[in-house]
Short mmCIF file of C-alpha atoms in Angstrom, two decimals:
data_model
loop_
_atom_site.label_atom_id
_atom_site.label_comp_id
_atom_site.label_asym_id
_atom_site.label_seq_id
_atom_site.Cartn_x
_atom_site.Cartn_y
_atom_site.Cartn_z
CA LEU A 479 -5.52 -1.64 14.65
CA LYS A 480 -7.68 -3.62 12.24
CA GLY A 481 -5.95 -6.82 11.12
CA PHE A 482 -2.69 -5.97 12.88
CA THR A 483 -2.46 -9.15 14.92
CA THR A 484 -3.31 -11.31 11.90
CA LEU A 485 -0.88 -9.37 9.77
CA MET A 486 2.06 -10.07 12.04
CA MET A 487 1.49 -13.83 11.79
CA PHE A 488 2.59 -13.89 8.18
CA LEU A 489 6.26 -14.19 7.34
CA LYS A 490 8.23 -14.21 4.08
CA GLY A 491 7.60 -17.02 1.62
CA SER A 492 4.31 -16.10 -0.05
CA ALA A 493 5.71 -14.40 -3.13
CA CYS A 494 6.02 -17.72 -4.96
CA ILE A 495 2.37 -18.44 -4.33
CA TYR A 496 1.20 -15.27 -6.06
CA GLN A 497 3.82 -14.95 -8.73
CA GLY A 498 4.12 -18.62 -9.57
CA GLU A 499 0.81 -20.33 -8.99
CA GLU A 500 -1.89 -17.64 -8.93
CA LEU A 501 -0.59 -14.98 -11.30
CA GLY A 502 1.59 -17.19 -13.47
CA LEU A 503 4.42 -14.69 -13.58
CA PRO A 504 8.09 -15.34 -14.22
CA GLU A 505 10.14 -15.05 -11.04
CA ARG A 506 11.99 -12.00 -12.40
CA HIS A 507 8.79 -9.93 -12.52
CA ARG A 508 8.38 -7.14 -9.96
CA LEU A 509 4.99 -7.08 -8.29
CA VAL A 510 3.51 -3.64 -7.55
CA GLY A 511 0.21 -3.63 -5.64
CA ALA A 512 -2.54 -1.41 -4.36
CA VAL A 513 -5.23 -2.39 -1.84
CA GLY A 514 -8.54 -0.62 -1.36
CA ALA A 515 -12.14 -0.22 -2.46
CA LEU A 516 -12.55 0.64 -6.14
CA VAL A 517 -13.87 4.15 -5.52
CA GLU A 518 -12.81 7.66 -6.50
CA GLN A 519 -11.03 8.26 -3.22
CA LYS A 520 -8.48 5.51 -3.76
CA ALA A 521 -7.45 6.82 -7.22
CA HIS A 522 -6.71 3.48 -8.83
CA ASP A 523 -7.23 5.26 -12.13
CA LEU A 524 -3.94 7.14 -11.44
CA LEU A 525 -2.09 3.86 -10.95
CA ILE A 526 -3.51 2.52 -14.23
CA ALA A 527 -2.45 5.76 -16.00
CA ALA A 528 1.03 5.49 -14.48
CA ALA A 529 1.50 1.83 -15.40
CA PRO A 530 2.53 2.35 -19.08
CA LEU A 531 5.07 4.98 -17.95
CA VAL A 532 6.58 2.43 -15.53
CA LEU A 533 6.47 -0.46 -18.00
CA GLU A 534 8.46 1.49 -20.64
CA PRO A 535 11.70 1.40 -18.64
CA MET A 536 10.70 -1.64 -16.57
CA PRO A 537 8.77 -4.09 -18.73
CA HIS A 538 9.14 -6.94 -16.26
CA THR A 539 6.64 -5.38 -13.85
CA THR A 540 3.12 -6.51 -13.04
CA PHE A 541 0.53 -4.47 -11.18
CA VAL A 542 -2.16 -5.97 -8.96
CA ILE A 543 -5.19 -4.20 -7.55
CA VAL A 544 -6.98 -5.81 -4.60
CA GLY A 545 -10.51 -4.70 -3.82
CA SER A 546 -14.00 -4.36 -5.24
CA GLY A 547 -16.35 -1.46 -5.75
CA PRO A 548 -18.53 0.54 -8.12
CA LEU A 549 -15.65 1.60 -10.39
CA GLU A 550 -14.47 -1.95 -11.18
CA ALA A 551 -15.84 -2.12 -14.73
CA GLU A 552 -14.60 1.40 -15.54
CA LEU A 553 -11.10 0.67 -14.22
CA LYS A 554 -10.85 -2.60 -16.11
CA ALA A 555 -11.91 -0.80 -19.29
CA ARG A 556 -9.23 1.84 -18.76
CA ALA A 557 -6.55 -0.82 -18.30
CA ALA A 558 -7.74 -2.62 -21.43
CA ALA A 559 -7.74 0.61 -23.44
CA LEU A 560 -4.15 1.18 -22.49
CA GLY A 561 -3.23 -2.31 -23.65
CA LEU A 562 -1.98 -3.39 -20.22
CA GLY A 563 -3.29 -6.93 -20.58
CA ARG A 564 -1.79 -9.27 -18.02
CA ARG A 565 0.44 -6.53 -16.64
CA MET A 566 -2.57 -5.16 -14.73
CA VAL A 567 -4.35 -7.84 -12.64
CA PHE A 568 -7.57 -7.24 -10.72
CA LEU A 569 -7.79 -9.71 -7.86
CA GLY A 570 -11.13 -8.54 -6.44
CA ARG A 571 -11.97 -8.72 -2.74
CA ARG A 572 -9.56 -10.99 -0.85
CA GLU A 573 -9.49 -12.50 2.62
CA ASP A 574 -5.71 -13.04 2.54
CA VAL A 575 -4.47 -9.50 2.10
CA PRO A 576 -1.56 -9.90 4.57
CA ARG A 577 -0.21 -12.79 2.50
CA LEU A 578 -0.47 -10.71 -0.69
CA LEU A 579 1.20 -7.70 0.91
CA ASP A 580 4.08 -9.97 1.87
CA ALA A 581 4.47 -10.95 -1.80
CA LEU A 582 4.77 -7.40 -3.14
CA ASP A 583 7.96 -5.69 -4.17
CA LEU A 584 6.23 -2.34 -3.75
CA PHE A 585 2.96 -1.11 -2.24
CA VAL A 586 1.33 2.00 -3.76
CA MET A 587 -1.39 4.19 -2.27
CA PRO A 588 -2.27 6.96 -4.78
CA SER A 589 -5.35 8.16 -2.85
CA ARG A 590 -6.92 11.58 -3.31
CA TRP A 591 -7.85 11.82 0.37
CA GLU A 592 -7.45 9.61 3.43
CA GLY A 593 -8.18 9.46 7.15
CA MET A 594 -6.10 6.73 8.74
CA PRO A 595 -4.66 4.73 5.81
CA TYR A 596 -4.88 1.28 7.37
CA ALA A 597 -3.70 -0.57 4.25
CA LEU A 598 -0.58 1.59 4.21
CA VAL A 599 0.05 0.86 7.88
CA GLU A 600 -0.31 -2.87 7.22
CA ALA A 601 2.05 -2.77 4.25
CA MET A 602 4.66 -0.90 6.26
CA ALA A 603 4.25 -3.32 9.16
CA VAL A 604 5.13 -6.19 6.80
CA GLY A 605 8.27 -4.29 5.67
CA VAL A 606 7.21 -3.61 2.08
CA PRO A 607 8.64 -0.49 0.36
CA VAL A 608 5.85 2.06 -0.11
CA VAL A 609 4.87 4.96 -2.39
CA GLY A 610 1.97 7.25 -1.58
CA SER A 611 0.38 10.50 -2.63
CA ALA A 612 1.41 13.58 -0.68
CA ILE A 613 -1.85 14.11 1.19
CA PRO A 614 -2.83 14.38 4.88
CA GLY A 615 -2.85 10.99 6.52
CA ILE A 616 -0.28 9.47 4.17
CA ILE A 617 2.34 12.17 4.88
CA ASP A 618 1.98 11.31 8.61
CA LEU A 619 3.47 7.90 7.79
CA ILE A 620 5.70 8.45 4.75
CA GLU A 621 8.66 10.73 5.27
CA PRO A 622 10.36 11.09 1.86
CA GLY A 623 13.77 9.49 1.80
CA ARG A 624 13.28 7.90 5.22
CA THR A 625 10.20 5.68 5.30
CA GLY A 626 9.08 5.79 1.69
CA ARG A 627 8.42 7.92 -1.32
CA LEU A 628 5.71 10.48 -2.05
CA ALA A 629 4.20 11.74 -5.33
CA ALA A 630 1.98 14.74 -5.96
CA PRO A 631 -1.69 13.76 -5.88
CA ASP A 632 -3.48 13.42 -9.24
CA SER A 633 -0.20 13.14 -11.17
CA PRO A 634 0.34 9.86 -13.01
CA GLU A 635 3.73 11.13 -14.18
CA GLU A 636 5.04 11.78 -10.67
CA LEU A 637 3.54 8.52 -9.43
CA ALA A 638 5.33 6.65 -12.21
CA ARG A 639 8.63 8.33 -11.42
CA ALA A 640 8.31 7.40 -7.74
CA ILE A 641 7.51 3.78 -8.61
CA VAL A 642 10.42 3.48 -11.03
CA ALA A 643 12.82 4.97 -8.44
CA ALA A 644 11.53 2.61 -5.75
CA LEU A 645 12.03 -0.43 -7.96
CA ASP A 646 15.37 0.72 -9.37
CA GLU A 647 16.99 1.73 -6.07
CA GLU A 648 16.45 -1.57 -4.26
CA GLY A 649 18.94 -1.00 -1.48
CA MET A 650 17.53 2.40 -0.53
CA SER A 651 13.98 1.08 -0.76
CA ALA A 652 14.84 -1.78 1.57
CA SER A 653 16.34 0.62 4.08
CA MET A 654 13.27 2.84 3.97
CA ALA A 655 10.99 -0.15 4.31
CA GLN A 656 12.80 -1.19 7.49
CA ALA A 657 12.53 2.38 8.86
CA GLY A 658 8.82 2.36 7.94
CA ARG A 659 8.28 -0.92 9.77
CA ASP A 660 10.07 0.41 12.82
CA LEU A 661 7.88 3.51 12.78
CA VAL A 662 4.65 1.51 12.58
CA MET A 663 5.70 -0.91 15.30
CA ARG A 664 6.71 2.01 17.50
CA GLU A 665 3.87 4.45 16.87
CA HIS A 666 0.94 2.48 15.40
CA SER A 667 1.02 -0.93 17.09
CA ARG A 668 -2.12 -2.26 18.71
CA GLU A 669 -0.66 -1.73 22.17
CA ARG A 670 0.28 1.88 21.41
CA MET A 671 -3.17 2.65 20.07
CA LEU A 672 -4.88 1.11 23.08
CA SER A 673 -2.60 3.03 25.39
CA THR A 674 -3.37 6.32 23.60
CA LEU A 675 -7.11 5.60 23.74
CA ALA A 676 -6.94 4.83 27.46
CA ALA A 677 -5.04 8.08 28.11
CA LEU A 678 -7.74 10.00 26.19
CA TYR A 679 -10.50 8.41 28.26
CA ARG A 680 -8.65 9.31 31.48
CA ARG A 681 -8.31 12.96 30.39
CA LEU A 682 -11.99 13.10 29.53
CA VAL A 683 -12.94 11.74 32.95
CA GLU A 684 -10.58 14.09 34.78
CA ASP A 685 -11.82 17.14 32.84
CA ARG A 686 -15.50 16.36 33.46
CA PRO A 687 -17.16 18.75 35.94
CA ALA A 688 -17.73 17.27 39.42
#
């Protein structure tokens, strides 16, 4: 699993770095983040559209988007047009994503399609509450009410409701985050993936004609 070993080296304590020093946010602010290339697939435009709907009941929330790509200028323009200002921060490409994930109160993946959503796996491995779109790949990891929350794809309104619920119901979100971490460690650890790959190779060899 890409970055898994590095990811597990980071422990709690990085939130103050991002909220205090880098982002200049008050400690009471909730940090909601998304990680991924700024392309149509990752649907950051949906998160931007959902942000005002979240900020209305929860004004002490800041959104961060980590990644770079061809839609960067367009996405920044959309955020500006909605008057999000400092409540929507674009951090660009980062080499310290595990540390940032550890600082989040909530990780969001609003993708339109996915294969293996590595960023989601990494966020769950850290133990961050997660919200994702109800699409193949993501629904293999997020079981509603158990390991996270799902929202219908291409629906800023549903995405906003899921984010608000995740931030509002802290105890439930923490329990789901722990269940999500247990799932990833059990089913998607480096050792499990290597073992599965080795078993596949063995079957291929055994099934090959003599």
